Amino acid sequence: MQSTVDGFSYGMVTPVVAFLMACLGGALGLRCATRPLVVARSWRPGWLALGAAAIASGIWTMHFIAMTGFTIEGTPIHYDRVTTLASLGVALLMVGIGIFIVGYRGATGTPLFTGGTITGLGIASMHYLGMAGMSLDGTLEYDTLTVAASVAIAMVAATAALWAAGQARGFLWSVGASLVMGLAVTGMHYTGMAALEVHVHGTAAPAEGESAAALLAPMMLGPLALLVLAGVVVIFDPLMIRGRPGPAPAEHRPGVPAHHRHHHSSAPPRLRPRARGPVEHRSRTPQKR
């Protein structure tokens, strides 16, 4: 028996909160990932890893906040702990690969396409693996074309977000990249949910697993802590917020004057020998007395 699926049982509360969490994770993660482009002498692997963790945490948190408003008529929904944790691991792994590709190869051309595609596939993989962790008295079926559209939305929007973040042109570019990343995650999620059909069996057997309230609330503490950590890092690093490249460090070599170390400083003009005026030649013609 086909059942009614409702993804908005709390109205627009869960979609709005989920979108804001995705934007927050994208904002913090993209700022951390582009930090080596903004500030000189940054430890690139550490910043890229922190950025990937923030983005993946925002994606995962967004998904399950949205799922708290998801109900199916005629059956309760439970979640398998292992599969739910595995969805977070997949998001961390694939988003990390995409971020590291762009972080080391640049946000243009083939590296941007490859990194954005892998990041988008990570978003989609996390979503559908999280859906596979649901336990209910029924079966899930998906429309193939709608699923393909959701994956395409995730890949295109993730690529656009990485490109905008890689420009490092200021705070407004960072906000725009974060909004695009939030649209990538939420757009993919609700498009994927639109592809879902549920057929309820109607048996009295209870669903296996744990309820959303019992499982998801404690599990969200870890991703939320990562978001808080990334937020503290960004707040206490104003150069990352402004998005202005830091000055290149001066080269200190013994015996080299300071004005030779700075590329843009103008050296004092060299002293040129004064040109001698015309030599006066005395006439050797004897003067008449």
Tab-separated table of C-alpha atoms in Angstrom:
chain	number	residue	atom	x	y	z
A	1	MET	CA	0.000	0.000	0.000
A	2	GLN	CA	1.452	3.348	-1.053
A	3	SER	CA	1.687	5.739	1.872
A	4	THR	CA	1.668	9.518	2.154
A	5	VAL	CA	5.109	11.066	2.671
A	6	ASP	CA	5.357	14.388	4.482
A	7	GLY	CA	8.693	16.214	4.641
A	8	PHE	CA	7.245	19.338	6.260
A	9	SER	CA	5.476	18.044	9.352
A	10	TYR	CA	6.788	21.063	11.308
A	11	GLY	CA	6.031	23.510	8.505
A	12	MET	CA	8.948	25.611	7.250
A	13	VAL	CA	10.861	25.381	10.525
A	14	THR	CA	12.972	22.359	9.641
A	15	PRO	CA	13.754	23.439	6.038
A	16	VAL	CA	14.860	26.906	7.150
A	17	VAL	CA	16.975	25.638	10.053
A	18	ALA	CA	18.475	22.934	7.823
A	19	PHE	CA	19.379	25.500	5.166
A	20	LEU	CA	20.998	27.765	7.739
A	21	MET	CA	23.078	24.871	9.074
A	22	ALA	CA	24.232	24.019	5.553
A	23	CYS	CA	25.167	27.667	4.946
A	24	LEU	CA	27.006	27.831	8.275
A	25	GLY	CA	29.007	24.710	7.516
A	26	GLY	CA	29.759	25.986	4.026
A	27	ALA	CA	30.796	29.426	5.275
A	28	LEU	CA	33.182	28.112	7.908
A	29	GLY	CA	34.514	25.292	5.763
A	30	LEU	CA	35.165	27.367	2.653
A	31	ARG	CA	36.855	30.094	4.698
A	32	CYS	CA	39.159	27.547	6.297
A	33	ALA	CA	39.824	25.827	2.968
A	34	THR	CA	40.827	29.087	1.296
A	35	ARG	CA	42.867	30.329	4.240
A	36	PRO	CA	46.222	29.433	2.594
A	37	LEU	CA	45.250	31.748	-0.290
A	38	VAL	CA	44.516	34.617	2.088
A	39	VAL	CA	47.271	34.467	4.688
A	40	ALA	CA	50.895	33.749	3.913
A	41	ARG	CA	52.677	30.782	5.480
A	42	SER	CA	49.557	28.817	6.429
A	43	TRP	CA	49.701	25.109	7.200
A	44	ARG	CA	47.727	23.996	4.166
A	45	PRO	CA	46.892	20.350	5.078
A	46	GLY	CA	45.517	21.319	8.472
A	47	TRP	CA	43.353	24.137	7.141
A	48	LEU	CA	42.007	22.011	4.294
A	49	ALA	CA	41.170	19.182	6.692
A	50	LEU	CA	39.368	21.578	9.050
A	51	GLY	CA	37.465	23.079	6.114
A	52	ALA	CA	36.399	19.671	4.823
A	53	ALA	CA	35.285	18.611	8.321
A	54	ALA	CA	33.200	21.781	8.724
A	55	ILE	CA	31.506	21.360	5.340
A	56	ALA	CA	30.789	17.657	5.917
A	57	SER	CA	29.439	18.387	9.403
A	58	GLY	CA	27.150	21.065	8.004
A	59	ILE	CA	25.908	18.673	5.292
A	60	TRP	CA	25.254	15.837	7.726
A	61	THR	CA	23.593	18.065	10.325
A	62	MET	CA	21.427	19.704	7.677
A	63	HIS	CA	20.224	16.315	6.408
A	64	PHE	CA	19.104	14.973	9.761
A	65	ILE	CA	17.574	18.243	10.912
A	66	ALA	CA	15.456	18.076	7.776
A	67	MET	CA	14.668	14.413	8.505
A	68	THR	CA	13.192	15.298	11.900
A	69	GLY	CA	10.341	16.861	9.957
A	70	PHE	CA	9.933	13.777	7.739
A	71	THR	CA	7.043	11.447	8.516
A	72	ILE	CA	5.387	8.528	6.747
A	73	GLU	CA	1.735	7.784	7.300
A	74	GLY	CA	1.114	4.393	8.846
A	75	THR	CA	4.591	3.580	10.151
A	76	PRO	CA	7.146	5.011	12.575
A	77	ILE	CA	10.685	5.744	11.357
A	78	HIS	CA	13.747	4.411	13.137
A	79	TYR	CA	17.434	4.737	12.231
A	80	ASP	CA	20.310	2.284	12.239
A	81	ARG	CA	23.243	3.703	14.208
A	82	VAL	CA	26.029	2.134	12.120
A	83	THR	CA	24.630	3.231	8.763
A	84	THR	CA	23.935	6.714	10.079
A	85	LEU	CA	27.523	7.086	11.275
A	86	ALA	CA	28.770	5.646	7.979
A	87	SER	CA	26.947	8.415	6.112
A	88	LEU	CA	28.935	10.985	8.099
A	89	GLY	CA	32.167	9.127	7.309
A	90	VAL	CA	31.378	9.108	3.588
A	91	ALA	CA	30.711	12.842	3.662
A	92	LEU	CA	34.010	13.510	5.453
A	93	LEU	CA	35.991	11.346	3.034
A	94	MET	CA	34.560	12.551	-0.283
A	95	VAL	CA	34.273	16.224	0.640
A	96	GLY	CA	37.845	16.029	1.937
A	97	ILE	CA	39.104	14.628	-1.370
A	98	GLY	CA	37.353	17.366	-3.313
A	99	ILE	CA	38.618	20.129	-1.025
A	100	PHE	CA	42.212	18.868	-1.137
A	101	ILE	CA	42.163	18.699	-4.948
A	102	VAL	CA	41.016	22.306	-5.226
A	103	GLY	CA	43.268	23.416	-2.367
A	104	TYR	CA	46.416	22.050	-3.983
A	105	ARG	CA	45.618	22.340	-7.695
A	106	GLY	CA	43.585	25.555	-7.764
A	107	ALA	CA	39.942	26.515	-8.272
A	108	THR	CA	40.097	26.579	-12.067
A	109	GLY	CA	39.859	24.176	-14.970
A	110	THR	CA	40.166	20.444	-14.450
A	111	PRO	CA	40.967	20.581	-10.695
A	112	LEU	CA	37.849	22.666	-10.056
A	113	PHE	CA	35.659	20.322	-12.116
A	114	THR	CA	37.109	17.237	-10.445
A	115	GLY	CA	36.959	18.643	-6.917
A	116	GLY	CA	33.434	19.999	-7.375
A	117	THR	CA	32.205	16.724	-8.864
A	118	ILE	CA	33.632	14.644	-6.023
A	119	THR	CA	32.256	17.076	-3.417
A	120	GLY	CA	28.816	16.951	-5.030
A	121	LEU	CA	28.915	13.161	-5.157
A	122	GLY	CA	29.858	13.189	-1.477
A	123	ILE	CA	26.765	15.251	-0.691
A	124	ALA	CA	24.554	12.859	-2.660
A	125	SER	CA	26.196	9.732	-1.217
A	126	MET	CA	25.708	10.996	2.323
A	127	HIS	CA	22.031	11.672	1.627
A	128	TYR	CA	21.143	8.322	0.096
A	129	LEU	CA	23.231	6.335	2.581
A	130	GLY	CA	21.469	8.176	5.389
A	131	MET	CA	18.150	7.285	3.789
A	132	ALA	CA	19.265	3.654	3.586
A	133	GLY	CA	19.763	3.730	7.359
A	134	MET	CA	16.030	4.258	7.908
A	135	SER	CA	14.071	1.322	9.292
A	136	LEU	CA	10.310	1.244	8.776
A	137	ASP	CA	7.439	-1.102	8.031
A	138	GLY	CA	7.648	-0.673	4.297
A	139	THR	CA	9.910	-0.331	1.263
A	140	LEU	CA	11.450	2.742	-0.368
A	141	GLU	CA	11.405	3.310	-4.107
A	142	TYR	CA	13.035	6.145	-6.040
A	143	ASP	CA	12.324	7.751	-9.387
A	144	THR	CA	15.548	7.409	-11.403
A	145	LEU	CA	15.326	10.710	-13.285
A	146	THR	CA	14.612	12.723	-10.148
A	147	VAL	CA	17.524	11.056	-8.353
A	148	ALA	CA	19.810	11.918	-11.276
A	149	ALA	CA	18.581	15.519	-11.129
A	150	SER	CA	19.369	15.711	-7.403
A	151	VAL	CA	22.913	14.440	-7.972
A	152	ALA	CA	23.418	16.943	-10.819
A	153	ILE	CA	22.216	19.798	-8.578
A	154	ALA	CA	24.737	18.789	-5.907
A	155	MET	CA	27.665	18.591	-8.358
A	156	VAL	CA	26.951	21.851	-10.187
A	157	ALA	CA	26.258	23.884	-7.057
A	158	ALA	CA	29.265	22.443	-5.195
A	159	THR	CA	31.527	23.328	-8.136
A	160	ALA	CA	30.131	26.861	-8.220
A	161	ALA	CA	30.657	27.239	-4.460
A	162	LEU	CA	34.283	26.078	-4.665
A	163	TRP	CA	34.939	28.445	-7.569
A	164	ALA	CA	33.458	31.427	-5.714
A	165	ALA	CA	35.386	30.571	-2.560
A	166	GLY	CA	38.628	30.236	-4.518
A	167	GLN	CA	38.389	33.810	-5.772
A	168	ALA	CA	39.304	35.127	-2.294
A	169	ARG	CA	38.017	38.597	-3.178
A	170	GLY	CA	36.433	39.597	0.083
A	171	PHE	CA	33.633	39.014	2.510
A	172	LEU	CA	30.768	39.261	0.004
A	173	TRP	CA	32.297	36.550	-2.174
A	174	SER	CA	32.509	34.331	0.904
A	175	VAL	CA	28.851	34.946	1.718
A	176	GLY	CA	27.859	34.154	-1.863
A	177	ALA	CA	29.868	30.926	-1.852
A	178	SER	CA	28.254	29.901	1.437
A	179	LEU	CA	24.750	30.520	0.100
A	180	VAL	CA	25.513	28.488	-3.012
A	181	MET	CA	26.825	25.631	-0.878
A	182	GLY	CA	23.681	25.797	1.262
A	183	LEU	CA	21.539	25.653	-1.872
A	184	ALA	CA	23.579	22.683	-3.116
A	185	VAL	CA	22.892	20.681	0.017
A	186	THR	CA	19.255	21.600	0.645
A	187	GLY	CA	18.356	21.559	-3.054
A	188	MET	CA	19.837	18.098	-3.412
A	189	HIS	CA	18.094	16.888	-0.253
A	190	TYR	CA	14.574	17.988	-1.104
A	191	THR	CA	14.909	16.983	-4.749
A	192	GLY	CA	15.963	13.527	-3.577
A	193	MET	CA	13.028	13.389	-1.184
A	194	ALA	CA	10.694	14.286	-4.039
A	195	ALA	CA	11.938	11.154	-5.845
A	196	LEU	CA	10.838	8.937	-2.937
A	197	GLU	CA	7.806	6.659	-2.828
A	198	VAL	CA	7.010	4.507	0.212
A	199	HIS	CA	4.959	1.320	0.165
A	200	VAL	CA	3.810	0.395	3.681
A	201	HIS	CA	3.405	-3.305	4.442
A	202	GLY	CA	0.805	-2.819	7.162
A	203	THR	CA	2.224	-5.458	9.511
A	204	ALA	CA	2.341	-5.147	13.268
A	205	ALA	CA	6.083	-5.900	13.477
A	206	PRO	CA	7.976	-2.978	15.082
A	207	ALA	CA	10.713	-1.306	13.066
A	208	GLU	CA	14.282	-2.011	14.090
A	209	GLY	CA	16.713	0.682	15.127
A	210	GLU	CA	16.356	3.805	17.255
A	211	SER	CA	14.003	6.738	16.961
A	212	ALA	CA	15.175	10.023	15.524
A	213	ALA	CA	14.983	11.807	18.886
A	214	ALA	CA	16.958	9.102	20.707
A	215	LEU	CA	19.644	8.631	18.070
A	216	LEU	CA	20.148	11.892	16.208
A	217	ALA	CA	20.225	14.375	19.103
A	218	PRO	CA	23.331	12.869	20.798
A	219	MET	CA	25.024	12.132	17.453
A	220	MET	CA	24.748	15.755	16.354
A	221	LEU	CA	26.935	16.911	19.231
A	222	GLY	CA	30.138	15.914	17.418
A	223	PRO	CA	29.439	17.732	14.126
A	224	LEU	CA	28.143	20.758	16.024
A	225	ALA	CA	31.349	20.839	18.072
A	226	LEU	CA	33.373	20.841	14.840
A	227	LEU	CA	31.319	23.756	13.549
A	228	VAL	CA	31.909	25.659	16.780
A	229	LEU	CA	35.651	24.988	16.530
A	230	ALA	CA	35.779	26.234	12.937
A	231	GLY	CA	33.734	29.270	13.932
A	232	VAL	CA	36.131	30.177	16.727
A	233	VAL	CA	39.077	29.879	14.342
A	234	VAL	CA	37.455	32.153	11.769
A	235	ILE	CA	36.362	34.731	14.345
A	236	PHE	CA	39.863	35.104	15.762
A	237	ASP	CA	41.476	35.398	12.334
A	238	PRO	CA	40.181	38.676	10.848
A	239	LEU	CA	42.249	38.312	7.662
A	240	MET	CA	40.147	35.290	6.745
A	241	ILE	CA	36.947	37.304	7.092
A	242	ARG	CA	38.198	40.204	4.992
A	243	GLY	CA	39.569	37.834	2.378
A	244	ARG	CA	42.574	40.005	1.619
A	245	PRO	CA	45.867	38.356	0.807
A	246	GLY	CA	48.445	38.818	3.512
A	247	PRO	CA	51.727	40.529	2.773
A	248	ALA	CA	54.503	38.333	1.536
A	249	PRO	CA	57.114	37.751	4.241
A	250	ALA	CA	60.289	39.755	3.882
A	251	GLU	CA	63.415	37.889	2.929
A	252	HIS	CA	66.030	38.315	5.638
A	253	ARG	CA	69.557	37.892	4.374
A	254	PRO	CA	72.622	39.256	6.104
A	255	GLY	CA	74.226	42.166	4.397
A	256	VAL	CA	71.186	43.021	2.260
A	257	PRO	CA	69.677	46.455	2.907
A	258	ALA	CA	66.011	46.635	3.835
A	259	HIS	CA	65.059	48.418	0.628
A	260	HIS	CA	66.402	45.507	-1.386
A	261	ARG	CA	64.129	43.028	0.420
A	262	HIS	CA	60.867	44.734	-0.523
A	263	HIS	CA	59.831	44.353	-4.069
A	264	HIS	CA	57.678	47.459	-4.231
A	265	SER	CA	60.057	49.830	-2.409
A	266	SER	CA	61.920	52.204	-4.628
A	267	ALA	CA	65.694	52.284	-4.336
A	268	PRO	CA	67.319	55.675	-3.937
A	269	PRO	CA	68.769	57.034	-7.162
A	270	ARG	CA	72.418	56.487	-7.670
A	271	LEU	CA	74.696	59.438	-7.375
A	272	ARG	CA	76.073	60.300	-10.763
A	273	PRO	CA	79.324	62.144	-11.181
A	274	ARG	CA	78.805	65.759	-12.006
A	275	ALA	CA	79.463	66.549	-15.572
A	276	ARG	CA	82.287	68.905	-16.010
A	277	GLY	CA	81.652	72.121	-17.817
A	278	PRO	CA	83.524	73.227	-20.923
A	279	VAL	CA	87.228	73.573	-20.389
A	280	GLU	CA	88.477	77.065	-20.797
A	281	HIS	CA	91.443	77.225	-23.168
A	282	ARG	CA	93.711	80.159	-22.714
A	283	SER	CA	94.932	81.719	-25.863
A	284	ARG	CA	98.635	81.313	-26.330
A	285	THR	CA	98.768	84.300	-28.674
A	286	PRO	CA	101.082	86.820	-27.077
A	287	GLN	CA	99.361	90.000	-26.121
A	288	LYS	CA	100.599	93.264	-27.366
A	289	ARG	CA	102.141	95.458	-24.732
